[in-house]
C-alpha positions as MATLAB code, in Angstrom:
seq = 'XXXXXXXXXXXXXXXXXXXXXXXXXXXXXXXXXXXXXXXXXXXXXXXXXXXXXXXXXXXXXXXXXXXXXXXXXXXXXXXXXXXXXXXXXXXXXXXXXXXXXXXXXXXXXXXXXXXXXXXXXXXXXXXXXXXXXXXXXXXXXXXXXXXXXXXXXXXXXXXXXXXXXXXXXXXXXXXXXXXXXXXXXXXXXXXXXXXXXXXXXXXXXXXXXXXXXXXXXXXXXXXXXXXXXXXXXXXXXXXXXXXXXXXXXXXXXXXXXXXXXXXXXXXXXXXXXXXXXXXXXXXXXXXXXXXXXX';
ca = [
      20.453  -17.703   80.407;
      21.162  -17.400   76.678;
      20.573  -20.549   74.668;
      21.551  -21.311   71.087;
      20.947  -24.356   68.908;
      22.589  -25.695   65.792;
      23.699  -28.737   63.816;
      26.990  -30.408   63.024;
      27.105  -32.041   59.603;
      28.590  -35.519   59.332;
      28.925  -38.330   56.822;
      25.652  -39.939   57.902;
      23.554  -36.883   58.676;
      23.593  -34.126   61.226;
      23.936  -33.874   64.991;
      21.733  -31.416   66.839;
      23.219  -29.471   69.752;
      22.176  -26.826   72.262;
      24.458  -24.413   74.102;
      23.342  -22.817   77.358;
      25.622  -19.929   78.302;
      28.718  -18.563   76.598;
      31.406  -20.860   75.181;
      33.917  -18.001   75.519;
      33.416  -17.824   79.303;
      36.474  -18.161   81.515;
      35.493  -21.619   82.755;
      35.795  -24.575   80.370;
      32.539  -25.542   78.636;
      30.820  -28.683   79.894;
      29.703  -31.248   77.314;
      26.869  -33.562   78.418;
      26.723  -37.102   76.986;
      23.312  -38.750   77.334;
      22.690  -42.420   77.929;
      21.078  -45.305   76.135;
      22.586  -46.002   73.738;
      19.495  -44.536   72.152;
      18.213  -41.973   74.642;
      17.984  -38.224   74.024;
      19.348  -35.153   75.790;
      15.991  -34.384   77.432;
      16.354  -36.453   80.616;
      19.786  -34.932   81.379;
      18.579  -31.409   80.615;
      18.970  -30.386   84.277;
      22.738  -30.063   83.802;
      22.032  -26.833   81.890;
      21.582  -25.174   85.288;
      25.352  -25.407   85.726;
      25.625  -22.569   83.210;
      24.708  -20.318   86.148;
      28.135  -21.157   87.631;
      29.879  -19.369   84.761;
      30.386  -22.055   82.150;
      28.672  -22.999   78.908;
      26.767  -26.290   79.028;
      26.444  -28.191   75.768;
      23.812  -30.853   75.171;
      23.435  -32.857   71.992;
      21.370  -35.733   70.669;
      23.622  -38.526   69.509;
      23.160  -39.616   65.900;
      20.083  -41.785   65.426;
      18.188  -40.088   68.232;
      16.108  -37.066   69.160;
      16.589  -34.056   66.916;
      19.588  -35.534   65.133;
      19.340  -37.600   61.951;
      17.537  -40.917   62.415;
      18.894  -43.945   60.581;
      16.327  -46.689   61.058;
      17.633  -48.757   58.156;
      21.172  -49.165   59.508;
      22.163  -52.614   60.736;
      24.074  -53.769   63.788;
      27.474  -53.303   62.138;
      26.806  -49.557   61.803;
      26.116  -48.752   65.465;
      29.563  -48.855   67.065;
      31.406  -47.082   69.856;
      33.703  -45.580   67.227;
      30.730  -43.992   65.474;
      29.820  -42.047   68.609;
      33.427  -41.190   69.478;
      33.886  -39.694   66.025;
      30.656  -37.739   66.455;
      31.867  -36.307   69.769;
      35.184  -35.249   68.235;
      33.336  -33.614   65.353;
      31.155  -31.660   67.780;
      34.143  -30.454   69.827;
      35.943  -29.280   66.712;
      32.841  -27.647   65.228;
      32.288  -25.609   68.388;
      35.965  -24.689   68.641;
      36.330  -26.089   72.158;
      38.534  -29.140   71.522;
      41.416  -27.372   73.249;
      39.700  -27.034   76.650;
      36.502  -28.680   77.896;
      34.954  -30.859   80.614;
      32.613  -33.827   80.128;
      29.787  -35.326   82.145;
      28.494  -38.629   80.820;
      25.450  -40.378   82.264;
      24.952  -44.175   82.013;
      25.962  -45.118   78.438;
      27.149  -41.521   78.177;
      29.629  -42.225   80.972;
      30.860  -45.313   79.162;
      31.311  -43.215   76.020;
      33.058  -40.514   78.055;
      35.458  -43.113   79.458;
      36.173  -44.396   75.943;
      36.946  -40.817   74.955;
      39.138  -40.217   78.006;
      41.326  -43.320   77.600;
      42.490  -41.788   74.321;
      43.927  -38.949   76.446;
      42.621  -36.063   74.333;
      44.702  -32.972   74.980;
      41.752  -30.676   75.700;
      39.877  -32.794   78.228;
      40.284  -31.182   81.647;
      37.863  -32.938   84.024;
      35.543  -35.940   83.709;
      32.290  -36.938   85.432;
      31.111  -40.530   84.976;
      27.572  -40.840   86.317;
      25.685  -44.103   86.890;
      27.840  -46.085   84.470;
      29.116  -49.660   84.442;
      32.672  -50.485   83.422;
      31.574  -53.849   82.019;
      28.266  -54.958   80.548;
      28.773  -58.488   81.878;
      28.858  -57.112   85.421;
      25.893  -54.860   84.598;
      23.804  -57.842   83.461;
      24.814  -59.973   86.433;
      23.873  -57.206   88.855;
      20.627  -56.445   87.002;
      19.636  -60.088   87.293;
      20.442  -59.991   91.002;
      18.217  -56.937   91.467;
      15.551  -58.573   89.331;
      15.342  -61.547   91.675;
      13.923  -59.172   94.293;
      10.961  -58.257   92.072;
       7.542  -59.780   92.838;
       7.370  -63.411   91.615;
       4.546  -62.696   89.161;
       6.599  -59.922   87.544;
       9.607  -62.213   87.272;
       7.440  -64.856   85.632;
       6.135  -62.470   82.982;
       9.618  -61.209   82.164;
      11.132  -64.685   81.914;
       8.264  -66.076   79.840;
       8.541  -63.350   77.234;
      12.338  -63.436   77.122;
      12.275  -67.190   76.553;
       9.752  -66.755   73.737;
      11.290  -63.596   72.305;
       7.914  -61.858   72.537;
       8.618  -58.349   73.711;
       5.063  -57.050   73.808;
       3.232  -54.561   76.008;
       2.821  -57.056   78.857;
       6.598  -57.492   78.944;
       7.335  -53.767   78.966;
       4.678  -53.130   81.609;
       6.396  -55.696   83.833;
       9.781  -54.095   83.159;
       8.441  -50.805   84.519;
       8.387  -52.339   88.005;
      12.168  -52.702   87.804;
      12.528  -49.206   86.376;
      10.545  -47.660   89.243;
      12.962  -49.234   91.702;
      16.300  -48.799   89.973;
      16.046  -46.255   87.107;
      13.901  -43.332   88.306;
      12.087  -43.487   91.635;
      10.188  -40.215   91.256;
       6.419  -40.522   90.903;
       5.287  -39.108   88.620;
       8.321  -39.049   86.378;
       9.483  -35.536   85.463;
       8.482  -34.284   82.028;
      12.044  -34.358   80.721;
      12.353  -38.063   81.552;
       8.986  -38.790   79.935;
      10.139  -37.009   76.767;
      13.139  -39.295   76.498;
      10.966  -42.344   77.223;
       8.607  -41.391   74.408;
      11.458  -40.721   71.992;
      12.791  -44.226   72.600;
       9.356  -45.691   71.955;
       9.053  -43.695   68.740;
      12.424  -44.903   67.456;
      14.073  -47.755   69.400;
      16.621  -48.500   66.662;
      19.798  -47.625   68.532;
      18.725  -48.934   71.936;
      17.390  -52.241   70.659;
      20.437  -52.796   68.443;
      23.196  -51.930   70.897;
      21.548  -52.771   74.229;
      18.419  -54.887   73.814;
      14.756  -54.615   74.766;
      15.252  -53.611   78.417;
      17.857  -52.457   80.922;
      18.386  -55.994   82.207;
      17.942  -58.098   79.042;
      21.099  -57.012   77.222;
      21.339  -58.995   73.979;
      22.597  -56.231   71.671;
      25.979  -55.546   70.148;
      27.330  -54.013   73.375;
      26.724  -57.111   75.496;
      30.434  -57.976   75.746;
      31.702  -54.399   76.123;
      34.215  -53.625   78.849;
      36.717  -50.874   79.528;
      38.116  -52.289   82.780;
      41.597  -53.105   81.461;
      42.028  -49.610   79.939;
      40.897  -47.378   82.792;
      44.440  -46.725   84.003;
      44.885  -44.603   80.857;
      42.428  -41.981   82.132;
      44.730  -39.301   83.500;
      42.315  -36.434   84.184;
      40.607  -35.865   87.557;
      37.404  -37.909   87.592;
      34.217  -37.797   89.657;
      32.036  -40.896   89.887;
      28.343  -40.415   90.619;
      25.786  -43.092   91.472;
      22.631  -43.639   93.507;
      21.998  -45.904   96.473;
      19.237  -47.705   94.551;
      21.023  -47.434   91.194;
      20.967  -50.231   88.640;
      24.609  -49.195   88.231;
      25.405  -50.886   91.525;
      28.656  -50.381   93.470;
      30.027  -53.539   91.855;
      29.393  -52.003   88.417;
      31.104  -48.737   89.295;
      33.980  -50.129   91.393;
      36.451  -50.688   88.518;
      36.425  -46.954   87.778;
      37.288  -46.267   91.422;
      39.962  -48.959   91.447;
      41.809  -48.117   88.247;
      41.462  -44.397   87.450;
      44.444  -42.770   89.203;
      42.772  -39.485   90.235;
      39.220  -40.356   91.231;
      36.538  -39.685   93.840;
      33.043  -41.177   94.223;
      29.791  -39.620   95.414;
      26.777  -41.841   96.153;
      23.371  -40.157   96.487;
      21.384  -41.960   99.131;
      17.875  -41.086   97.891;
      18.511  -41.776   94.207;
      18.512  -44.637   91.773;
      19.878  -44.202   88.235;
      19.197  -40.464   87.908;
      20.610  -38.434   90.824;
      20.653  -35.401   88.520;
      16.826  -35.651   88.574;
      16.057  -37.427   91.848;
      18.372  -35.263   93.986;
      18.900  -32.498   91.484;
      20.204  -29.686   93.679;
      22.648  -31.858   95.609;
      23.902  -33.616   92.490;
      24.448  -30.431   90.500;
      26.186  -28.846   93.472;
      28.585  -31.787   93.761;
      29.363  -31.679   90.036;
      29.904  -27.913   90.116;
      32.217  -28.176   93.126;
      34.275  -30.838   91.372;
      34.522  -28.907   88.104;
      35.510  -25.721   89.929;
      38.254  -27.457   91.890;
      40.598  -27.528   88.911;
];
């Protein structure tokens, strides 16, 4: 499948993107929003296989991450939802697809996709929100509930370091126990997931600022984020995706199901936070079926 890469210039640097397939194909192009905030496109790279169904698939690294411009000196006031919404709009316009496109957003990418959709952009046709909470307060409460099932010694290490504010290697090693249960259950992790992991180690600016040091210790600028009261404004058909062992638990996802008028929900029984990796074929098939239904 043909693949092209390029950059979109913006006020604060440039955004790298990759197109798999042909944007002039009959089916609307699919734009993939990665998670984090602060991840890279690598771990959601599997969605490129949907180009085989006759649509272009567009990945990009959000500003501050991956192959896009890094801005390590920017403070908390810089990293906002609006920054990333503006970047998405700029990408759509640059590629000439703002009039007709679909979106799949994973984790933070799904939150960003929902923020985009509540604005009711004229060109958005279908929306996939994968493994995403509708409120960070619910996310944290559920993460702490899941955390209480970790081995007592792991819980002790995590709590001790969080109380002291010492996020060292011992802390992150303990956090991996949670990640193996609720983020990616595949052993070993696929290469594309490892690439994103390493990128976040190399430059944790965005993740640490907006989220915090780990998936469950959310102390960043997004800690009070919620979209629950605005979900009724999403008018396009929407597919929710999550995993049985997902850190985005049913309670996290439920507001999307309750308040988006045209919605359906698929739970993958053998997956945690990455059904597109853990049950790749089944997940991609479900997404393709949904996108083709319109």
